[in-house]
mmCIF file of C-alpha atoms in Angstrom:
data_model
loop_
_atom_site.group_PDB
_atom_site.id
_atom_site.type_symbol
_atom_site.label_atom_id
_atom_site.label_comp_id
_atom_site.label_asym_id
_atom_site.label_seq_id
_atom_site.Cartn_x
_atom_site.Cartn_y
_atom_site.Cartn_z
ATOM 1 C CA MET G 1 -42.753 12.675 15.760
ATOM 2 C CA GLY G 2 -42.159 10.162 18.422
ATOM 3 C CA LEU G 3 -38.698 9.705 18.143
ATOM 4 C CA VAL G 4 -38.752 13.462 19.352
ATOM 5 C CA ALA G 5 -41.318 13.477 21.610
ATOM 6 C CA ALA G 6 -38.617 10.203 23.210
ATOM 7 C CA LEU G 7 -35.561 12.643 23.660
ATOM 8 C CA LEU G 8 -37.932 15.830 25.312
ATOM 9 C CA GLU G 9 -39.032 13.259 27.568
ATOM 10 C CA ILE G 10 -36.168 11.833 28.648
ATOM 11 C CA LEU G 11 -35.118 15.606 28.487
ATOM 12 C CA GLN G 12 -37.321 15.853 30.972
ATOM 13 C CA ARG G 13 -35.420 13.851 34.228
ATOM 14 C CA PRO G 14 -35.121 15.838 37.164
ATOM 15 C CA THR G 15 -31.425 14.851 37.590
ATOM 16 C CA PHE G 16 -28.951 15.652 35.055
ATOM 17 C CA GLY G 17 -27.743 10.992 36.083
ATOM 18 C CA GLU G 18 -31.049 9.520 34.914
ATOM 19 C CA VAL G 19 -31.444 12.090 31.478
ATOM 20 C CA ILE G 20 -27.414 10.277 30.557
ATOM 21 C CA LEU G 21 -28.415 7.238 32.102
ATOM 22 C CA GLU G 22 -31.686 7.495 29.911
ATOM 23 C CA LEU G 23 -29.661 8.883 26.855
ATOM 24 C CA GLY G 24 -27.211 5.918 27.265
ATOM 25 C CA MET G 25 -29.889 3.586 27.462
ATOM 26 C CA PHE G 26 -31.614 4.953 24.559
ATOM 27 C CA MET G 27 -28.343 5.226 21.504
ATOM 28 C CA ALA G 28 -27.068 1.987 22.657
ATOM 29 C CA PRO G 29 -29.022 -0.238 19.904
ATOM 30 C CA ILE G 30 -28.495 2.279 17.453
ATOM 31 C CA TRP G 31 -25.083 2.022 18.066
ATOM 32 C CA ILE G 32 -24.366 -1.519 18.785
ATOM 33 C CA ALA G 33 -26.886 -2.014 14.699
ATOM 34 C CA VAL G 34 -24.369 0.207 12.950
ATOM 35 C CA LEU G 35 -21.308 -1.791 14.661
ATOM 36 C CA VAL G 36 -22.206 -5.023 13.861
ATOM 37 C CA GLY G 37 -23.664 -3.837 10.130
ATOM 38 C CA VAL G 38 -19.955 -2.652 9.700
ATOM 39 C CA LEU G 39 -18.406 -5.884 11.278
ATOM 40 C CA VAL G 40 -20.857 -8.120 8.771
ATOM 41 C CA GLY G 41 -20.345 -5.535 5.967
ATOM 42 C CA TRP G 42 -15.989 -5.649 6.107
ATOM 43 C CA SER G 43 -16.187 -9.450 6.798
ATOM 44 C CA TRP G 44 -18.846 -10.998 4.651
ATOM 45 C CA LYS G 45 -18.918 -10.629 0.668
ATOM 46 C CA PRO G 46 -21.728 -12.657 -1.835
ATOM 47 C CA LYS G 47 -19.517 -14.685 -5.261
ATOM 48 C CA TRP G 48 -21.325 -12.506 -7.811
ATOM 49 C CA ALA G 49 -19.159 -9.192 -6.060
ATOM 50 C CA ASN G 50 -16.150 -10.752 -7.323
ATOM 51 C CA LEU G 51 -17.307 -10.792 -11.260
ATOM 52 C CA ALA G 52 -16.854 -7.386 -12.052
ATOM 53 C CA ILE G 53 -13.075 -7.518 -10.144
ATOM 54 C CA ASP G 54 -12.199 -11.016 -11.592
ATOM 55 C CA SER G 55 -13.149 -9.243 -15.284
ATOM 56 C CA VAL G 56 -10.532 -6.156 -14.689
ATOM 57 C CA PRO G 57 -7.001 -5.828 -15.863
ATOM 58 C CA THR G 58 -4.616 -6.274 -14.051
ATOM 59 C CA THR G 59 -2.192 -3.999 -15.515
ATOM 60 C CA HIS G 60 -1.073 -1.062 -14.123
ATOM 61 C CA VAL G 61 -2.319 2.492 -15.276
ATOM 62 C CA PRO G 62 -0.397 5.736 -15.885
ATOM 63 C CA ALA G 63 -1.064 7.297 -12.672
ATOM 64 C CA LEU G 64 0.453 7.191 -9.802
ATOM 65 C CA GLN G 65 -1.862 5.506 -7.408
ATOM 66 C CA ASN G 66 -0.238 3.774 -2.543
ATOM 67 C CA LEU G 67 5.456 3.528 0.474
ATOM 68 C CA SER G 68 5.423 0.141 1.314
ATOM 69 C CA PHE G 69 2.267 2.451 3.504
ATOM 70 C CA GLY G 70 -0.338 2.038 2.051
ATOM 71 C CA PHE G 71 -3.228 0.850 4.887
ATOM 72 C CA SER G 72 -0.488 -1.106 6.052
ATOM 73 C CA THR G 73 0.738 2.263 7.653
ATOM 74 C CA LEU G 74 -1.981 2.160 10.433
ATOM 75 C CA LYS G 75 -0.472 -0.460 12.276
ATOM 76 C CA LEU G 76 -3.702 -1.631 13.750
ATOM 77 C CA GLN G 77 -3.646 -4.265 16.246
ATOM 78 C CA VAL G 78 -6.651 -6.130 17.845
ATOM 79 C CA PRO G 79 -6.882 -8.921 19.959
ATOM 80 C CA SER G 80 -6.174 -12.510 18.594
ATOM 81 C CA TRP G 81 -9.373 -13.810 19.793
ATOM 82 C CA ILE G 82 -10.772 -11.841 17.314
ATOM 83 C CA LYS G 83 -8.477 -11.963 14.546
ATOM 84 C CA GLU G 84 -9.230 -14.275 11.880
ATOM 85 C CA THR G 85 -6.259 -16.034 10.382
ATOM 86 C CA HIS G 86 -6.580 -18.068 6.562
ATOM 87 C CA SER G 87 -3.778 -20.065 5.502
ATOM 88 C CA PRO G 88 -2.295 -18.705 1.857
ATOM 89 C CA PRO G 89 -3.679 -20.079 -1.292
ATOM 90 C CA SER G 90 -1.588 -22.558 -2.234
ATOM 91 C CA ILE G 91 0.476 -23.137 -5.945
ATOM 92 C CA SER G 92 -1.440 -25.399 -7.918
ATOM 93 C CA SER G 93 -0.377 -28.976 -9.002
ATOM 94 C CA SER G 94 -0.308 -28.012 -12.564
ATOM 95 C CA THR G 95 2.485 -25.138 -12.000
ATOM 96 C CA SER G 96 4.440 -25.545 -8.620
ATOM 97 C CA SER G 97 6.794 -27.630 -10.381
ATOM 98 C CA SER G 98 7.871 -25.193 -12.814
ATOM 99 C CA LEU G 99 9.834 -22.362 -11.171
ATOM 100 C CA GLN G 100 10.637 -20.497 -14.160
ATOM 101 C CA LEU G 101 9.440 -17.601 -15.484
ATOM 102 C CA GLU G 102 10.159 -16.840 -19.670
ATOM 103 C CA ALA G 103 12.035 -13.731 -20.424
ATOM 104 C CA LYS G 104 9.476 -13.743 -23.510
ATOM 105 C CA LYS G 105 6.985 -13.761 -21.561
ATOM 106 C CA SER G 106 7.548 -11.897 -18.850
ATOM 107 C CA VAL G 107 5.207 -9.969 -16.892
ATOM 108 C CA VAL G 108 7.338 -6.150 -16.597
ATOM 109 C CA THR G 109 8.380 -5.119 -19.496
ATOM 110 C CA ASP G 110 10.639 -1.794 -20.716
ATOM 111 C CA ALA G 111 6.998 0.243 -21.232
ATOM 112 C CA ASP G 112 7.153 -0.535 -17.237
ATOM 113 C CA LEU G 113 10.473 0.995 -16.754
ATOM 114 C CA CYS G 114 9.177 3.631 -18.835
ATOM 115 C CA TYR G 115 6.633 4.746 -16.984
ATOM 116 C CA LEU G 116 8.705 4.985 -13.529
ATOM 117 C CA ASP G 117 11.200 6.721 -15.308
ATOM 118 C CA GLY G 118 8.211 9.263 -16.377
ATOM 119 C CA LEU G 119 7.036 9.400 -12.908
ATOM 120 C CA VAL G 120 10.766 10.043 -11.801
ATOM 121 C CA GLU G 121 11.557 13.147 -14.221
ATOM 122 C CA GLU G 122 7.382 14.062 -13.273
ATOM 123 C CA GLN G 123 6.746 13.937 -17.342
ATOM 124 C CA ASP G 124 4.107 11.265 -16.794
ATOM 125 C CA GLY G 125 1.456 14.402 -17.334
ATOM 126 C CA GLY G 126 -0.306 13.526 -13.986
ATOM 127 C CA PRO G 127 -1.640 16.114 -11.754
ATOM 128 C CA ALA G 128 0.510 18.631 -9.269
ATOM 129 C CA TRP G 129 2.485 16.892 -6.099
ATOM 130 C CA ILE G 130 0.716 17.970 -2.936
ATOM 131 C CA GLN G 131 3.722 18.203 -0.639
ATOM 132 C CA MET G 132 1.934 16.553 2.939
ATOM 133 C CA MET G 133 4.788 15.923 5.226
ATOM 134 C CA ASP G 134 8.823 16.661 5.256
ATOM 135 C CA ARG G 135 10.219 14.714 8.591
ATOM 136 C CA SER G 136 13.965 13.693 9.594
ATOM 137 C CA THR G 137 16.375 12.180 11.732
ATOM 138 C CA PRO G 138 19.775 11.616 12.677
ATOM 139 C CA ASN G 139 20.344 8.631 9.979
ATOM 140 C CA MET G 140 17.383 9.719 7.240
ATOM 141 C CA SER G 141 15.014 12.577 5.893
ATOM 142 C CA TYR G 142 11.673 12.067 4.413
ATOM 143 C CA GLN G 143 9.635 13.885 1.909
ATOM 144 C CA ALA G 144 6.433 12.596 0.483
ATOM 145 C CA TRP G 145 3.411 14.138 -1.643
ATOM 146 C CA ARG G 146 -0.050 13.061 -2.300
ATOM 147 C CA ARG G 147 -2.352 13.992 -5.865
ATOM 148 C CA ASP G 148 -5.657 12.539 -6.770
ATOM 149 C CA PRO G 149 -6.508 11.450 -10.063
ATOM 150 C CA GLU G 150 -10.153 11.914 -11.753
ATOM 151 C CA THR G 151 -9.968 7.954 -11.752
ATOM 152 C CA GLY G 152 -8.612 5.482 -9.339
ATOM 153 C CA PRO G 153 -7.054 5.886 -5.827
ATOM 154 C CA PRO G 154 -4.793 8.471 -4.234
ATOM 155 C CA GLN G 155 -1.228 8.732 -5.210
ATOM 156 C CA TYR G 156 1.894 8.848 -3.297
ATOM 157 C CA ARG G 157 5.021 9.628 -3.806
ATOM 158 C CA SER G 158 8.233 9.634 -1.123
ATOM 159 C CA ARG G 159 11.550 10.765 -1.625
ATOM 160 C CA THR G 160 14.259 9.248 1.410
ATOM 161 C CA VAL G 161 17.720 9.493 1.860
ATOM 162 C CA TYR G 162 19.681 7.274 3.979
ATOM 163 C CA GLU G 163 22.710 8.115 5.542
ATOM 164 C CA ASP G 164 25.577 5.520 5.747
ATOM 165 C CA ALA G 165 23.798 3.193 3.211
ATOM 166 C CA THR G 166 24.673 2.022 -0.525
ATOM 167 C CA PRO G 167 22.541 1.906 -4.098
ATOM 168 C CA GLU G 168 23.246 -1.609 -3.604
ATOM 169 C CA MET G 169 21.921 -2.986 0.076
ATOM 170 C CA LEU G 170 18.940 -0.283 -0.937
ATOM 171 C CA ARG G 171 18.168 -2.911 -3.407
ATOM 172 C CA ASP G 172 18.672 -5.610 -1.835
ATOM 173 C CA PHE G 173 16.464 -4.280 1.265
ATOM 174 C CA PHE G 174 13.476 -4.093 -0.440
ATOM 175 C CA TRP G 175 13.606 -6.982 -2.265
ATOM 176 C CA ASP G 176 14.287 -9.530 0.227
ATOM 177 C CA ASP G 177 10.625 -11.243 1.066
ATOM 178 C CA GLU G 178 12.568 -13.538 3.772
ATOM 179 C CA PHE G 179 14.196 -10.173 6.282
ATOM 180 C CA ARG G 180 11.355 -8.629 5.398
ATOM 181 C CA LEU G 181 9.245 -10.656 7.740
ATOM 182 C CA LYS G 182 11.407 -9.680 10.280
ATOM 183 C CA TRP G 183 10.989 -5.869 10.181
ATOM 184 C CA ASP G 184 7.908 -5.284 8.954
ATOM 185 C CA ASP G 185 4.839 -6.933 11.082
ATOM 186 C CA MET G 186 2.369 -5.957 8.231
ATOM 187 C CA LEU G 187 3.392 -8.682 6.003
ATOM 188 C CA ILE G 188 2.293 -12.047 7.087
ATOM 189 C CA HIS G 189 2.810 -14.677 4.018
ATOM 190 C CA ALA G 190 5.629 -13.897 0.994
ATOM 191 C CA GLU G 191 5.920 -17.008 -1.376
ATOM 192 C CA THR G 192 8.024 -16.823 -4.728
ATOM 193 C CA LEU G 193 5.678 -17.978 -7.628
ATOM 194 C CA GLU G 194 8.243 -17.686 -10.017
ATOM 195 C CA GLU G 195 11.567 -15.957 -10.990
ATOM 196 C CA CYS G 196 13.673 -15.778 -14.714
ATOM 197 C CA PRO G 197 17.350 -16.072 -14.125
ATOM 198 C CA THR G 198 18.054 -14.322 -16.758
ATOM 199 C CA THR G 199 16.458 -10.873 -16.476
ATOM 200 C CA GLY G 200 16.021 -11.429 -12.402
ATOM 201 C CA THR G 201 12.130 -10.374 -12.760
ATOM 202 C CA MET G 202 9.980 -12.506 -10.089
ATOM 203 C CA VAL G 203 6.203 -12.929 -9.561
ATOM 204 C CA VAL G 204 5.576 -13.194 -5.674
ATOM 205 C CA GLN G 205 3.099 -13.273 -3.420
ATOM 206 C CA TRP G 206 2.228 -11.316 -0.483
ATOM 207 C CA VAL G 207 -0.265 -11.711 2.059
ATOM 208 C CA ARG G 208 -0.286 -8.616 4.350
ATOM 209 C CA LYS G 209 -2.345 -8.275 7.299
ATOM 210 C CA PHE G 210 -5.483 -5.838 8.140
ATOM 211 C CA PRO G 211 -7.740 -4.419 10.469
ATOM 212 C CA PHE G 212 -10.465 -7.138 12.194
ATOM 213 C CA PHE G 213 -13.039 -5.094 10.537
ATOM 214 C CA CYS G 214 -11.489 -6.578 6.838
ATOM 215 C CA SER G 215 -10.168 -9.624 6.243
ATOM 216 C CA ASP G 216 -5.830 -9.767 5.313
ATOM 217 C CA ARG G 217 -5.034 -8.867 1.573
ATOM 218 C CA GLU G 218 -3.325 -10.797 -1.327
ATOM 219 C CA TYR G 219 -1.096 -9.625 -3.623
ATOM 220 C CA ILE G 220 0.197 -11.250 -6.661
ATOM 221 C CA ILE G 221 3.571 -8.894 -7.506
ATOM 222 C CA GLY G 222 5.446 -8.868 -10.706
ATOM 223 C CA ARG G 223 8.747 -7.138 -9.683
ATOM 224 C CA ARG G 224 11.706 -6.711 -11.726
ATOM 225 C CA ILE G 225 14.921 -4.221 -11.468
ATOM 226 C CA TRP G 226 16.461 -2.125 -14.288
ATOM 227 C CA GLU G 227 20.077 -0.183 -13.671
ATOM 228 C CA SER G 228 21.941 2.060 -15.268
ATOM 229 C CA GLY G 229 25.479 2.798 -13.808
ATOM 230 C CA ARG G 230 24.494 2.803 -9.938
ATOM 231 C CA THR G 231 21.198 3.508 -10.626
ATOM 232 C CA TYR G 232 18.563 1.591 -10.256
ATOM 233 C CA TYR G 233 14.529 1.412 -11.346
ATOM 234 C CA CYS G 234 12.849 -1.222 -9.291
ATOM 235 C CA VAL G 235 9.254 -2.153 -10.108
ATOM 236 C CA THR G 236 6.172 -3.852 -8.349
ATOM 237 C CA LYS G 237 2.735 -4.155 -9.450
ATOM 238 C CA SER G 238 -0.332 -6.682 -9.264
ATOM 239 C CA VAL G 239 0.075 -8.798 -12.143
ATOM 240 C CA PRO G 240 -2.487 -11.797 -13.220
ATOM 241 C CA CYS G 241 -1.507 -15.253 -11.928
ATOM 242 C CA SER G 242 -3.717 -18.148 -12.763
ATOM 243 C CA SER G 243 -2.238 -21.143 -10.534
ATOM 244 C CA VAL G 244 -2.981 -19.341 -7.667
ATOM 245 C CA LEU G 245 -6.621 -19.787 -7.167
ATOM 246 C CA ARG G 246 -9.011 -16.400 -6.262
ATOM 247 C CA ARG G 247 -10.309 -16.465 -2.227
ATOM 248 C CA ASN G 248 -12.729 -14.723 -0.334
ATOM 249 C CA LYS G 249 -10.483 -14.788 2.080
ATOM 250 C CA PRO G 250 -7.681 -13.628 2.343
ATOM 251 C CA ARG G 251 -8.889 -10.701 -0.779
ATOM 252 C CA ARG G 252 -6.907 -10.185 -3.525
ATOM 253 C CA VAL G 253 -5.793 -6.367 -4.415
ATOM 254 C CA ASP G 254 -5.983 -6.577 -8.244
ATOM 255 C CA LEU G 255 -4.574 -2.694 -8.239
ATOM 256 C CA TYR G 256 -1.581 -2.676 -6.694
ATOM 257 C CA TYR G 257 1.798 -0.799 -8.063
ATOM 258 C CA SER G 258 5.004 0.307 -5.799
ATOM 259 C CA SER G 259 8.436 0.942 -7.312
ATOM 260 C CA TRP G 260 11.935 2.566 -6.694
ATOM 261 C CA PHE G 261 14.282 4.688 -7.822
ATOM 262 C CA ILE G 262 17.183 4.087 -5.915
ATOM 263 C CA ARG G 263 20.681 6.698 -6.589
ATOM 264 C CA ALA G 264 23.390 7.711 -4.703
ATOM 265 C CA ALA G 265 23.014 10.588 -2.598
ATOM 266 C CA GLU G 266 25.077 13.569 -0.492
ATOM 267 C CA SER G 267 25.494 12.958 3.249
ATOM 268 C CA LYS G 268 23.907 15.992 4.968
ATOM 269 C CA ARG G 269 26.513 15.380 7.463
ATOM 270 C CA ASP G 270 29.949 16.318 5.336
ATOM 271 C CA GLY G 271 28.614 16.320 1.582
ATOM 272 C CA ARG G 272 29.999 13.093 0.603
ATOM 273 C CA MET G 273 27.714 10.781 -1.239
ATOM 274 C CA THR G 274 27.223 8.288 1.074
ATOM 275 C CA ALA G 275 23.825 8.338 1.319
ATOM 276 C CA CYS G 276 21.698 7.141 -0.618
ATOM 277 C CA GLU G 277 18.432 8.702 -2.027
ATOM 278 C CA VAL G 278 15.474 6.410 -2.549
ATOM 279 C CA LEU G 279 12.368 7.568 -4.650
ATOM 280 C CA LEU G 280 8.542 5.314 -4.292
ATOM 281 C CA PHE G 281 6.177 5.778 -5.980
ATOM 282 C CA HIS G 282 2.876 3.494 -4.426
ATOM 283 C CA TYR G 283 -0.889 3.538 -4.710
ATOM 284 C CA GLU G 284 -3.044 0.422 -4.778
ATOM 285 C CA ASP G 285 -7.156 -0.214 -4.116
ATOM 286 C CA MET G 286 -7.245 -1.846 -1.214
ATOM 287 C CA GLY G 287 -11.615 -2.087 -1.264
ATOM 288 C CA ILE G 288 -11.957 0.085 1.818
ATOM 289 C CA PRO G 289 -13.874 3.922 0.630
ATOM 290 C CA TRP G 290 -10.624 5.713 -0.284
ATOM 291 C CA GLU G 291 -11.234 8.709 2.025
ATOM 292 C CA ILE G 292 -10.788 7.037 5.190
ATOM 293 C CA ALA G 293 -7.525 5.337 3.589
ATOM 294 C CA LYS G 294 -6.186 8.770 3.056
ATOM 295 C CA LEU G 295 -7.111 9.611 6.258
ATOM 296 C CA GLY G 296 -5.404 6.849 7.687
ATOM 297 C CA VAL G 297 -2.689 7.068 5.762
ATOM 298 C CA ARG G 298 -1.533 11.003 6.368
ATOM 299 C CA GLN G 299 -2.198 10.126 10.068
ATOM 300 C CA GLY G 300 0.327 6.921 10.705
ATOM 301 C CA MET G 301 2.580 7.632 7.168
ATOM 302 C CA TRP G 302 5.592 9.076 9.987
ATOM 303 C CA GLY G 303 4.696 6.230 12.429
ATOM 304 C CA ALA G 304 5.483 3.412 9.490
ATOM 305 C CA VAL G 305 7.941 5.438 7.972
ATOM 306 C CA ARG G 306 10.416 5.523 11.098
ATOM 307 C CA LYS G 307 10.240 1.415 11.505
ATOM 308 C CA ILE G 308 12.008 1.304 8.196
ATOM 309 C CA ASP G 309 15.489 3.048 9.338
ATOM 310 C CA PRO G 310 15.823 0.562 12.417
ATOM 311 C CA GLY G 311 15.634 -2.876 9.908
ATOM 312 C CA LEU G 312 17.932 -1.284 7.059
ATOM 313 C CA ARG G 313 20.396 -1.298 9.929
ATOM 314 C CA ALA G 314 19.827 -4.637 11.043
ATOM 315 C CA TYR G 315 19.558 -5.871 6.916
ATOM 316 C CA GLN G 316 23.080 -4.453 7.214
ATOM 317 C CA LYS G 317 24.558 -5.859 9.560
ATOM 318 C CA HIS G 318 23.573 -9.103 9.219
ATOM 319 C CA ARG G 319 24.913 -8.729 5.497
ATOM 320 C CA ALA G 320 28.053 -8.192 7.410
ATOM 321 C CA SER G 321 28.161 -10.838 9.550
ATOM 322 C CA GLY G 322 28.627 -12.595 6.086
ATOM 323 C CA ASP G 323 25.379 -15.372 6.195
ATOM 324 C CA PRO G 324 24.861 -16.681 2.961
ATOM 325 C CA ILE G 325 22.080 -14.250 1.229
ATOM 326 C CA SER G 326 18.652 -14.936 0.771
ATOM 327 C CA ARG G 327 16.886 -16.183 -2.845
ATOM 328 C CA CYS G 328 15.302 -13.118 -3.345
ATOM 329 C CA ALA G 329 18.284 -11.136 -2.709
ATOM 330 C CA PHE G 330 20.041 -12.897 -4.470
ATOM 331 C CA MET G 331 17.582 -12.339 -7.859
ATOM 332 C CA ALA G 332 18.253 -8.468 -6.223
ATOM 333 C CA GLN G 333 21.402 -8.364 -8.132
ATOM 334 C CA VAL G 334 20.409 -9.994 -11.531
ATOM 335 C CA ASN G 335 19.265 -6.565 -13.129
ATOM 336 C CA THR G 336 18.700 -5.337 -17.153
ATOM 337 C CA LYS G 337 21.283 -3.002 -17.687
ATOM 338 C CA VAL G 338 19.860 0.277 -19.488
ATOM 339 C CA ASP G 339 21.199 3.273 -20.712
ATOM 340 C CA ILE G 340 18.254 5.513 -19.578
ATOM 341 C CA GLU G 341 19.073 8.406 -21.415
ATOM 342 C CA ASN G 342 18.903 6.193 -24.481
ATOM 343 C CA LEU G 343 15.721 4.731 -23.361
ATOM 344 C CA ARG G 344 14.314 8.687 -22.974
ATOM 345 C CA SER G 345 15.437 9.626 -26.267
ATOM 346 C CA MET G 346 13.107 6.565 -27.739
ATOM 347 C CA GLY G 347 10.159 6.903 -25.553
ATOM 348 C CA SER G 348 10.068 10.765 -26.472
ATOM 349 C CA GLU G 349 9.514 9.767 -30.050
ATOM 350 C CA THR G 350 6.716 6.851 -29.004
ATOM 351 C CA ASN G 351 3.337 8.073 -28.205
ATOM 352 C CA LEU G 352 2.530 7.524 -24.639
ATOM 353 C CA SER G 353 -1.062 5.982 -25.231
ATOM 354 C CA GLU G 354 1.915 3.053 -27.245
ATOM 355 C CA ILE G 355 2.354 2.518 -23.347
ATOM 356 C CA GLU G 356 -0.780 3.068 -21.288
ATOM 357 C CA PRO G 357 -3.443 0.432 -21.095
ATOM 358 C CA GLU G 358 -6.678 1.202 -23.304
ATOM 359 C CA ASP G 359 -8.924 1.069 -20.232
ATOM 360 C CA SER G 360 -7.726 3.209 -17.698
ATOM 361 C CA PRO G 361 -9.819 2.019 -14.253
ATOM 362 C CA GLU G 362 -13.162 3.979 -13.851
ATOM 363 C CA LYS G 363 -13.949 4.377 -10.246
ATOM 364 C CA PRO G 364 -15.135 1.089 -8.755
ATOM 365 C CA ALA G 365 -18.483 0.515 -8.919
ATOM 366 C CA GLY G 366 -20.016 -0.148 -5.496
ATOM 367 C CA ARG G 367 -18.493 3.237 -4.272
ATOM 368 C CA ASN G 368 -21.746 4.936 -3.058
ATOM 369 C CA ILE G 369 -21.547 4.853 0.624
ATOM 370 C CA PRO G 370 -24.162 5.742 3.002
ATOM 371 C CA ARG G 371 -23.849 7.844 5.598
ATOM 372 C CA PHE G 372 -24.431 5.176 8.205
ATOM 373 C CA LEU G 373 -21.630 2.666 6.774
ATOM 374 C CA VAL G 374 -19.416 6.116 6.982
ATOM 375 C CA VAL G 375 -20.288 6.977 10.405
ATOM 376 C CA GLY G 376 -19.986 3.446 12.108
ATOM 377 C CA GLY G 377 -17.174 2.623 9.869
ATOM 378 C CA ALA G 378 -15.622 5.693 11.546
ATOM 379 C CA ILE G 379 -16.655 4.286 14.919
ATOM 380 C CA ALA G 380 -15.248 0.897 13.901
ATOM 381 C CA LEU G 381 -11.629 2.259 13.187
ATOM 382 C CA ALA G 382 -11.529 4.896 15.942
ATOM 383 C CA CYS G 383 -12.332 1.962 18.768
ATOM 384 C CA SER G 384 -9.653 -0.232 17.180
ATOM 385 C CA LEU G 385 -6.779 1.685 16.542
ATOM 386 C CA ASP G 386 -4.070 1.759 18.938
ATOM 387 C CA ARG G 387 -1.216 4.303 20.612
ATOM 388 C CA GLY G 388 -3.320 7.339 19.766
ATOM 389 C CA LEU G 389 -2.781 6.787 16.098
ATOM 390 C CA LEU G 390 -5.801 8.731 15.151
ATOM 391 C CA THR G 391 -7.835 10.478 17.342
ATOM 392 C CA LYS G 392 -11.551 9.569 17.588
ATOM 393 C CA ALA G 393 -12.356 13.359 17.402
ATOM 394 C CA VAL G 394 -10.795 13.479 14.007
ATOM 395 C CA ILE G 395 -12.425 10.597 12.780
ATOM 396 C CA PHE G 396 -15.871 11.276 13.944
ATOM 397 C CA GLY G 397 -14.777 15.128 12.651
ATOM 398 C CA VAL G 398 -14.024 13.916 8.757
ATOM 399 C CA ALA G 399 -16.693 11.162 9.130
ATOM 400 C CA ARG G 400 -19.774 13.388 8.694
ATOM 401 C CA ARG G 401 -17.740 15.055 5.594
ATOM 402 C CA PHE G 402 -16.826 12.285 4.150
ATOM 403 C CA ALA G 403 -21.256 11.278 4.461
ATOM 404 C CA GLY G 404 -21.715 13.720 1.951
ATOM 405 C CA ILE G 405 -18.354 12.365 -0.350
ATOM 406 C CA GLY G 406 -19.730 8.874 0.202
ATOM 407 C CA LYS G 407 -22.004 9.506 -2.635
ATOM 408 C CA ARG G 408 -19.514 10.272 -5.713
ATOM 409 C CA LEU G 409 -17.077 8.083 -4.140
#
C-alpha cells in the first residue's frame, strides 16, 4: 500500500513536468539495481557452478542444436573501456611438444559422419524444421530453418549457394582459421592444439568475443573432413581436452556442433555447375537463456551471413595471388575418402542407439530465470546493441513473455 500511496502522491503534482521528474527519480534506483544485478550475474560465477559442467560428457548428441552464427550473429560492440580482455589459456608443457593426434584415438569418427549424413538427408528422427529466412544477393542465396528439440538448445539448419565458387574453395575457406581472423570479427583467438596428418583430424581452440555483460567464450573443437567424389562432409564439434585447463574467463562451451555439407550446384545465372551449395547444421549451449539467444539469432542472422560472402571473395583473391596457404588450409585438403552410398547401406543395418550417446543432455540445471533477471537482461541487451540490430521495443515486449517462459527453461 505504501508503494501505491507514493505513486498517487506523485501523480497529484500540479504540472506534467513535475510528474515525469518525480517518476524518474522514483524508478531510477530500481532499474539501476536491476542492471547492476544483471551485470554481476553475467560476469561472476562461483566455482561450485563449474562442477556440474565439468562432469558433462562433451560428445555431441543426435539432435541438431546453433551458421557460424550462434550468439555471434548479434555482432555486439561495446566501449573498449568496458570490455575485459583475457589471454587465452595456454597448453600445458606436458603435451605442448606433441601436436600429433593419433588416428586410433581420433576424436571425430565415422559415427559423426553418419550423424551428419542423417541430417543432410533429413533422416535423423528429429522434429520438423521451421523456415526462418529466405534472402539473396547477386552473389549468393540463403535459406535458414530452426527447430526446438525436447532437450537441448535450439537447432539451426541453413542452405547457402555461392556463385562462382568451387567446393574445394569453400572447404578450405571454412577451415582456414588464420584467414578467418581477418573476416570474422567475433573470433579473437584461434590455435591448433593437435593434428593427425593421416586423417586430417584437428583439435583447435577458439576464443570468441561476447557482449560486455557476458564473458568471452572458449571452444575446444575437434574437426575432420570426409570426401565422396567432390562432395565434402566437414564435421566440427566440441571435444574434451585435458591439456587446456578450464578457467572462469573465458568460459568454456561444452556443447557445440557445427558441420557443413559442401557440393557443386547449378548457377542461378546460366544453369552451369559453377556455384557451390553449403548446408550448415549448428547448435551450441552458450550458457545464456535460450529464448533470448533465439531472438538475437533471428534478428541478427542475415547481417552476419552477408559478411561471409565478402570474406569468401577476399579469400579467393588471396589464393589466386599465389601466396603460401596456411597450415589449416593445408589440413583441409587431407580428407578421408568414403563411399557414402555404401556407408548408408551399412548404417541402415545399425541401430541408431549405437551411434547416439547413452545420455542425451537434459535441459541444464539452473535454467529457472527470475522475472527481474529476464527483464533486466533484456534492458542490458537493448542498451548494448548497435546499428538497430534489435529494437528496444521488440526486446521489452518479448521480455514480458519470457518471464513466464523462464520458469520452464
